[in-house]
Amino acid sequence: MIIAFIGGTGPEGKGLAYRLAVAGLEIIIGSRSAERAADAAKEIAERAGVSNLRGAENIDAAREGEIIVLTVPFDAQAATLPPLADALNNKIIVSTGVPLVFDGGKPGIASVPEGSAAEQAQALLAGSRVVGAFHNLSANKLWAGGALDQDVLVAGNEDEAKNDVMALAEQIEGIRAVDGGALAASRLIEGITALLIGINKRYKTAAGVRIVGV
Ligand SMILES: NC(=O)c1ccc[n+]([C@@H]2O[C@H](COP(=O)([O-])OP(=O)(O)OC[C@H]3O[C@@H](n4cnc5c(N)ncnc54)[C@H](OP(=O)(O)O)[C@@H]3O)[C@@H](O)[C@H]2O)c1
């Protein structure tokens, strides 16, 4: 299974790629720049101690990946996805994006006409199967390499695609995937990230999510 990242050179892409590479998956780090992609891939491969990881321009990552993880900033999504739509047709797309805003330093969620970042991605990629996941995992914590021991809430409209993404998330040691429901539940799950950022500031930590009773 080849996992390709679109915008994989930032903290969230690198953190997730590192953890999935350690789990033995083949990874492509996509970027607008082949050089930045190669540099990031080299850094992640060295950190993970693996060789099954390479860089590529986003369009090649989109073509070659079997599951595609979107890790561009939400503001960049609407311009980034349409040129990749043909290459992403029929594929599972994992939306990690959060439409964060800061009002007087306080984190919140921007109003998105489609409802959420994940639903916007689905509207832009009508031929793909978008699943929301990984929103509540701290990039710093992923990259730091310690125990994670938390849940990943997964939302999607197609059970098969959602189950594949839940299985992917559980490849990461210390992660349990929890079915969050239909793609529209991404509105709630993305919002939890704003909540966690506030908690992180107050408690000076990198908080995560654990659902009890499941
Ligand atoms: N950081 C976290 O802890 C965290 C946690 C949960 C979810 N997320 C979500 O994960 C996503 C990535 O977060 P991040 O902190 O890694 O973001 P980031 O560093 O701001 O951006 C990630 C990558 O996206 C590409 N990019 C930036 N601006 C772009 C533009 N205008 N057009 C196209 N590509 C652009 C860049 O890659 P190239 O320049 O190489 O193309 C960049 O390295 C976000 O949607 C965020 O909401 C982040």
Short mmCIF file of C-alpha atoms and ligand atoms in Angstrom, two decimals:
data_model
loop_
_atom_site.label_atom_id
_atom_site.label_comp_id
_atom_site.label_asym_id
_atom_site.label_seq_id
_atom_site.Cartn_x
_atom_site.Cartn_y
_atom_site.Cartn_z
CA MET A 1 0.00 0.00 0.00
CA ILE A 2 1.50 3.33 -1.10
CA ILE A 3 0.47 6.31 1.02
CA ALA A 4 1.05 9.68 -0.67
CA PHE A 5 0.91 13.07 1.02
CA ILE A 6 -0.17 16.25 -0.77
CA GLY A 7 1.72 19.04 0.99
CA GLY A 8 3.70 16.48 2.99
CA THR A 9 6.66 18.75 3.76
CA GLY A 10 4.99 20.54 6.73
CA PRO A 11 4.85 19.37 10.35
CA GLU A 12 1.62 17.31 10.08
CA GLY A 13 2.64 15.55 6.86
CA LYS A 14 6.11 14.80 8.17
CA GLY A 15 4.81 13.61 11.52
CA LEU A 16 2.22 11.25 10.03
CA ALA A 17 4.63 10.04 7.35
CA TYR A 18 7.25 9.28 9.99
CA ARG A 19 4.82 7.19 12.04
CA LEU A 20 3.43 5.34 9.00
CA ALA A 21 6.94 4.72 7.65
CA VAL A 22 7.97 3.20 10.99
CA ALA A 23 4.90 0.93 10.61
CA GLY A 24 6.35 -0.33 7.31
CA LEU A 25 4.20 1.48 4.76
CA GLU A 26 5.60 2.83 1.51
CA ILE A 27 5.36 6.63 1.53
CA ILE A 28 5.53 9.43 -1.05
CA ILE A 29 5.98 12.98 0.24
CA GLY A 30 4.33 15.40 -2.17
CA SER A 31 5.19 19.08 -2.51
CA ARG A 32 4.91 21.96 -4.98
CA SER A 33 8.68 21.60 -5.28
CA ALA A 34 10.44 18.35 -6.14
CA GLU A 35 13.50 19.59 -4.26
CA ARG A 36 11.58 20.34 -1.02
CA ALA A 37 9.87 16.95 -1.35
CA ALA A 38 13.20 15.15 -1.71
CA ASP A 39 14.71 17.01 1.26
CA ALA A 40 11.73 16.21 3.50
CA ALA A 41 11.67 12.57 2.37
CA LYS A 42 15.38 12.22 3.19
CA GLU A 43 14.87 13.76 6.64
CA ILE A 44 11.88 11.50 7.45
CA ALA A 45 13.57 8.36 6.10
CA GLU A 46 16.66 9.02 8.23
CA ARG A 47 14.55 9.64 11.33
CA ALA A 48 12.44 6.53 10.74
CA GLY A 49 15.40 4.38 9.67
CA VAL A 50 13.60 3.24 6.51
CA SER A 51 14.23 3.36 2.77
CA ASN A 52 10.66 3.00 1.47
CA LEU A 53 10.01 6.75 1.41
CA ARG A 54 10.55 9.24 -1.43
CA GLY A 55 9.63 12.73 -2.52
CA ALA A 56 7.67 13.85 -5.59
CA GLU A 57 5.77 16.83 -6.93
CA ASN A 58 2.16 16.80 -5.73
CA ILE A 59 0.80 15.71 -9.11
CA ASP A 60 3.07 12.64 -9.19
CA ALA A 61 2.28 11.84 -5.56
CA ALA A 62 -1.43 12.05 -6.48
CA ARG A 63 -0.92 9.69 -9.43
CA GLU A 64 1.24 7.13 -7.66
CA GLY A 65 -0.36 7.01 -4.20
CA GLU A 66 -3.07 4.46 -3.43
CA ILE A 67 -4.38 6.31 -0.36
CA ILE A 68 -3.79 10.07 -0.44
CA VAL A 69 -3.41 12.17 2.71
CA LEU A 70 -4.10 15.91 2.33
CA THR A 71 -1.84 17.95 4.59
CA VAL A 72 -1.94 21.36 2.92
CA PRO A 73 -3.29 24.28 5.02
CA PHE A 74 -7.07 24.63 4.71
CA ASP A 75 -6.66 28.00 2.96
CA ALA A 76 -4.63 26.31 0.22
CA GLN A 77 -7.06 23.45 -0.40
CA ALA A 78 -9.42 25.13 -2.90
CA ALA A 79 -6.54 26.04 -5.22
CA THR A 80 -4.53 22.84 -4.71
CA LEU A 81 -7.13 20.14 -5.34
CA PRO A 82 -8.81 20.92 -8.71
CA PRO A 83 -5.62 20.40 -10.79
CA LEU A 84 -5.17 17.02 -9.04
CA ALA A 85 -8.77 15.84 -9.44
CA ASP A 86 -8.18 13.52 -12.42
CA ALA A 87 -5.19 11.87 -10.75
CA LEU A 88 -7.20 11.45 -7.54
CA ASN A 89 -10.31 10.00 -9.21
CA ASN A 90 -11.69 6.91 -7.41
CA LYS A 91 -9.04 7.11 -4.70
CA ILE A 92 -9.46 7.38 -0.95
CA ILE A 93 -8.53 10.88 0.18
CA VAL A 94 -7.80 11.48 3.85
CA SER A 95 -8.64 15.04 4.89
CA THR A 96 -6.67 16.25 7.93
CA GLY A 97 -7.37 19.95 7.40
CA VAL A 98 -8.82 22.23 10.03
CA PRO A 99 -10.21 25.68 9.08
CA LEU A 100 -8.63 27.33 12.11
CA VAL A 101 -9.02 31.00 12.89
CA PHE A 102 -7.65 33.01 15.79
CA ASP A 103 -9.80 35.79 17.20
CA GLY A 104 -7.76 37.86 19.64
CA GLY A 105 -5.46 34.87 20.05
CA LYS A 106 -8.37 32.52 20.80
CA PRO A 107 -8.66 29.49 18.50
CA GLY A 108 -11.90 28.88 16.65
CA ILE A 109 -13.24 27.43 13.39
CA ALA A 110 -13.97 29.49 10.27
CA SER A 111 -17.34 29.13 8.64
CA VAL A 112 -16.96 26.90 5.57
CA PRO A 113 -19.84 26.98 3.03
CA GLU A 114 -19.62 23.21 2.49
CA GLY A 115 -19.67 22.59 6.27
CA SER A 116 -16.10 21.51 6.97
CA ALA A 117 -12.68 21.19 5.36
CA ALA A 118 -13.40 17.54 4.59
CA GLU A 119 -16.74 18.32 2.93
CA GLN A 120 -15.09 21.07 0.89
CA ALA A 121 -12.47 18.54 -0.26
CA GLN A 122 -15.27 16.14 -1.27
CA ALA A 123 -17.02 18.92 -3.22
CA LEU A 124 -13.76 19.69 -5.04
CA LEU A 125 -13.02 16.00 -5.71
CA ALA A 126 -16.41 14.63 -6.74
CA GLY A 127 -14.90 11.41 -8.14
CA SER A 128 -12.88 10.61 -4.98
CA ARG A 129 -13.89 9.13 -1.64
CA VAL A 130 -12.99 11.64 1.06
CA VAL A 131 -12.59 10.48 4.66
CA GLY A 132 -11.73 12.82 7.54
CA ALA A 133 -9.08 11.66 10.04
CA PHE A 134 -6.01 12.65 12.09
CA HIS A 135 -7.32 16.19 12.87
CA ASN A 136 -6.69 15.87 16.58
CA LEU A 137 -3.13 14.48 16.47
CA SER A 138 -0.42 17.00 17.30
CA ALA A 139 2.25 17.20 14.61
CA ASN A 140 4.91 17.85 17.25
CA LYS A 141 3.89 14.77 19.19
CA LEU A 142 3.93 12.64 16.04
CA TRP A 143 7.44 13.81 15.15
CA ALA A 144 8.76 13.58 18.72
CA GLY A 145 8.44 9.81 18.55
CA GLY A 146 7.10 8.97 22.04
CA ALA A 147 3.98 6.97 22.95
CA LEU A 148 0.76 8.34 21.48
CA ASP A 149 -1.95 6.35 23.27
CA GLN A 150 -4.93 8.23 21.85
CA ASP A 151 -7.89 7.92 19.51
CA VAL A 152 -8.30 9.07 15.92
CA LEU A 153 -11.88 9.98 15.02
CA VAL A 154 -12.69 8.97 11.45
CA ALA A 155 -15.63 10.31 9.43
CA GLY A 156 -16.80 9.28 5.96
CA ASN A 157 -19.83 8.51 3.85
CA GLU A 158 -18.64 5.16 2.46
CA ASP A 159 -18.07 2.37 4.94
CA GLU A 160 -15.40 0.62 2.86
CA ALA A 161 -13.29 3.75 2.51
CA LYS A 162 -13.80 4.66 6.16
CA ASN A 163 -12.77 1.16 7.27
CA ASP A 164 -9.61 1.37 5.15
CA VAL A 165 -8.68 4.69 6.79
CA MET A 166 -9.44 3.31 10.26
CA ALA A 167 -7.12 0.38 9.51
CA LEU A 168 -4.48 2.81 8.24
CA ALA A 169 -4.69 4.91 11.42
CA GLU A 170 -4.27 1.79 13.55
CA GLN A 171 -1.01 1.00 11.76
CA ILE A 172 0.40 3.78 13.95
CA GLU A 173 1.46 2.36 17.28
CA GLY A 174 -0.68 3.65 20.14
CA ILE A 175 -3.58 4.77 17.95
CA ARG A 176 -7.11 3.42 18.16
CA ALA A 177 -9.51 4.46 15.39
CA VAL A 178 -13.08 5.35 16.37
CA ASP A 179 -15.88 5.58 13.79
CA GLY A 180 -17.07 9.19 14.01
CA GLY A 181 -19.95 8.73 11.55
CA ALA A 182 -20.70 10.38 8.22
CA LEU A 183 -18.43 12.95 6.56
CA ALA A 184 -20.53 15.80 8.01
CA ALA A 185 -19.27 14.78 11.47
CA SER A 186 -15.96 16.32 10.35
CA ARG A 187 -17.47 19.68 11.36
CA LEU A 188 -17.42 18.49 14.97
CA ILE A 189 -14.12 16.64 14.76
CA GLU A 190 -12.30 19.57 13.13
CA GLY A 191 -13.71 21.80 15.89
CA ILE A 192 -12.10 19.61 18.56
CA THR A 193 -8.71 20.71 17.24
CA ALA A 194 -9.48 24.34 18.12
CA LEU A 195 -10.52 23.16 21.57
CA LEU A 196 -7.26 21.19 21.98
CA ILE A 197 -5.14 24.18 20.94
CA GLY A 198 -6.72 26.23 23.72
CA ILE A 199 -6.15 23.40 26.22
CA ASN A 200 -2.54 23.09 25.04
CA LYS A 201 -1.94 26.77 25.72
CA ARG A 202 -3.45 26.65 29.19
CA TYR A 203 -1.81 23.37 30.27
CA LYS A 204 1.40 23.78 28.23
CA THR A 205 1.02 20.33 26.68
CA ALA A 206 0.05 18.53 23.46
CA ALA A 207 -3.37 17.15 24.39
CA GLY A 208 -5.17 14.44 22.41
CA VAL A 209 -8.53 12.68 22.34
CA ARG A 210 -9.60 9.47 24.06
CA ILE A 211 -13.23 8.32 23.80
CA VAL A 212 -14.26 6.20 26.79
CA GLY A 213 -16.96 3.55 26.84
CA VAL A 214 -16.23 2.33 23.30
N1 LIG B 1 0.25 21.05 12.70
C1 LIG B 1 -0.56 20.31 13.45
O1 LIG B 1 -0.27 19.98 14.64
C2 LIG B 1 -1.84 19.79 12.84
C3 LIG B 1 -2.66 18.93 13.61
C4 LIG B 1 -3.82 18.43 13.03
C5 LIG B 1 -4.18 18.78 11.74
N2 LIG B 1 -3.38 19.62 11.04
C6 LIG B 1 -3.77 19.97 9.66
O2 LIG B 1 -2.80 19.45 8.80
C7 LIG B 1 -2.61 20.32 7.69
C8 LIG B 1 -1.13 20.62 7.57
O3 LIG B 1 -0.67 21.26 8.73
P1 LIG B 1 0.83 21.79 8.78
O4 LIG B 1 1.00 22.45 10.10
O5 LIG B 1 1.76 20.71 8.37
O6 LIG B 1 0.73 22.92 7.62
P2 LIG B 1 1.82 23.82 6.88
O7 LIG B 1 3.18 23.52 7.41
O8 LIG B 1 1.37 25.24 6.95
O9 LIG B 1 1.67 23.35 5.36
C9 LIG B 1 1.96 22.05 4.94
C10 LIG B 1 2.52 22.07 3.54
O10 LIG B 1 1.54 22.55 2.64
C11 LIG B 1 2.17 23.18 1.54
N3 LIG B 1 1.57 24.49 1.31
C12 LIG B 1 1.64 25.59 2.11
N4 LIG B 1 0.98 26.62 1.58
C13 LIG B 1 0.51 26.18 0.39
C14 LIG B 1 -0.23 26.80 -0.65
N5 LIG B 1 -0.64 28.08 -0.57
N6 LIG B 1 -0.56 26.06 -1.73
C15 LIG B 1 -0.18 24.75 -1.82
N7 LIG B 1 0.55 24.12 -0.86
C16 LIG B 1 0.88 24.82 0.22
C17 LIG B 1 3.64 23.35 1.90
O11 LIG B 1 4.37 22.38 1.17
P3 LIG B 1 5.28 22.77 -0.11
O12 LIG B 1 5.71 24.20 0.08
O13 LIG B 1 6.42 21.82 0.03
O14 LIG B 1 4.41 22.56 -1.29
C18 LIG B 1 3.69 23.04 3.37
O15 LIG B 1 4.91 22.46 3.79
C19 LIG B 1 -3.46 21.57 7.94
O16 LIG B 1 -4.62 21.51 7.16
C20 LIG B 1 -3.79 21.48 9.42
O17 LIG B 1 -5.06 22.02 9.69
C21 LIG B 1 -2.22 20.13 11.56
#
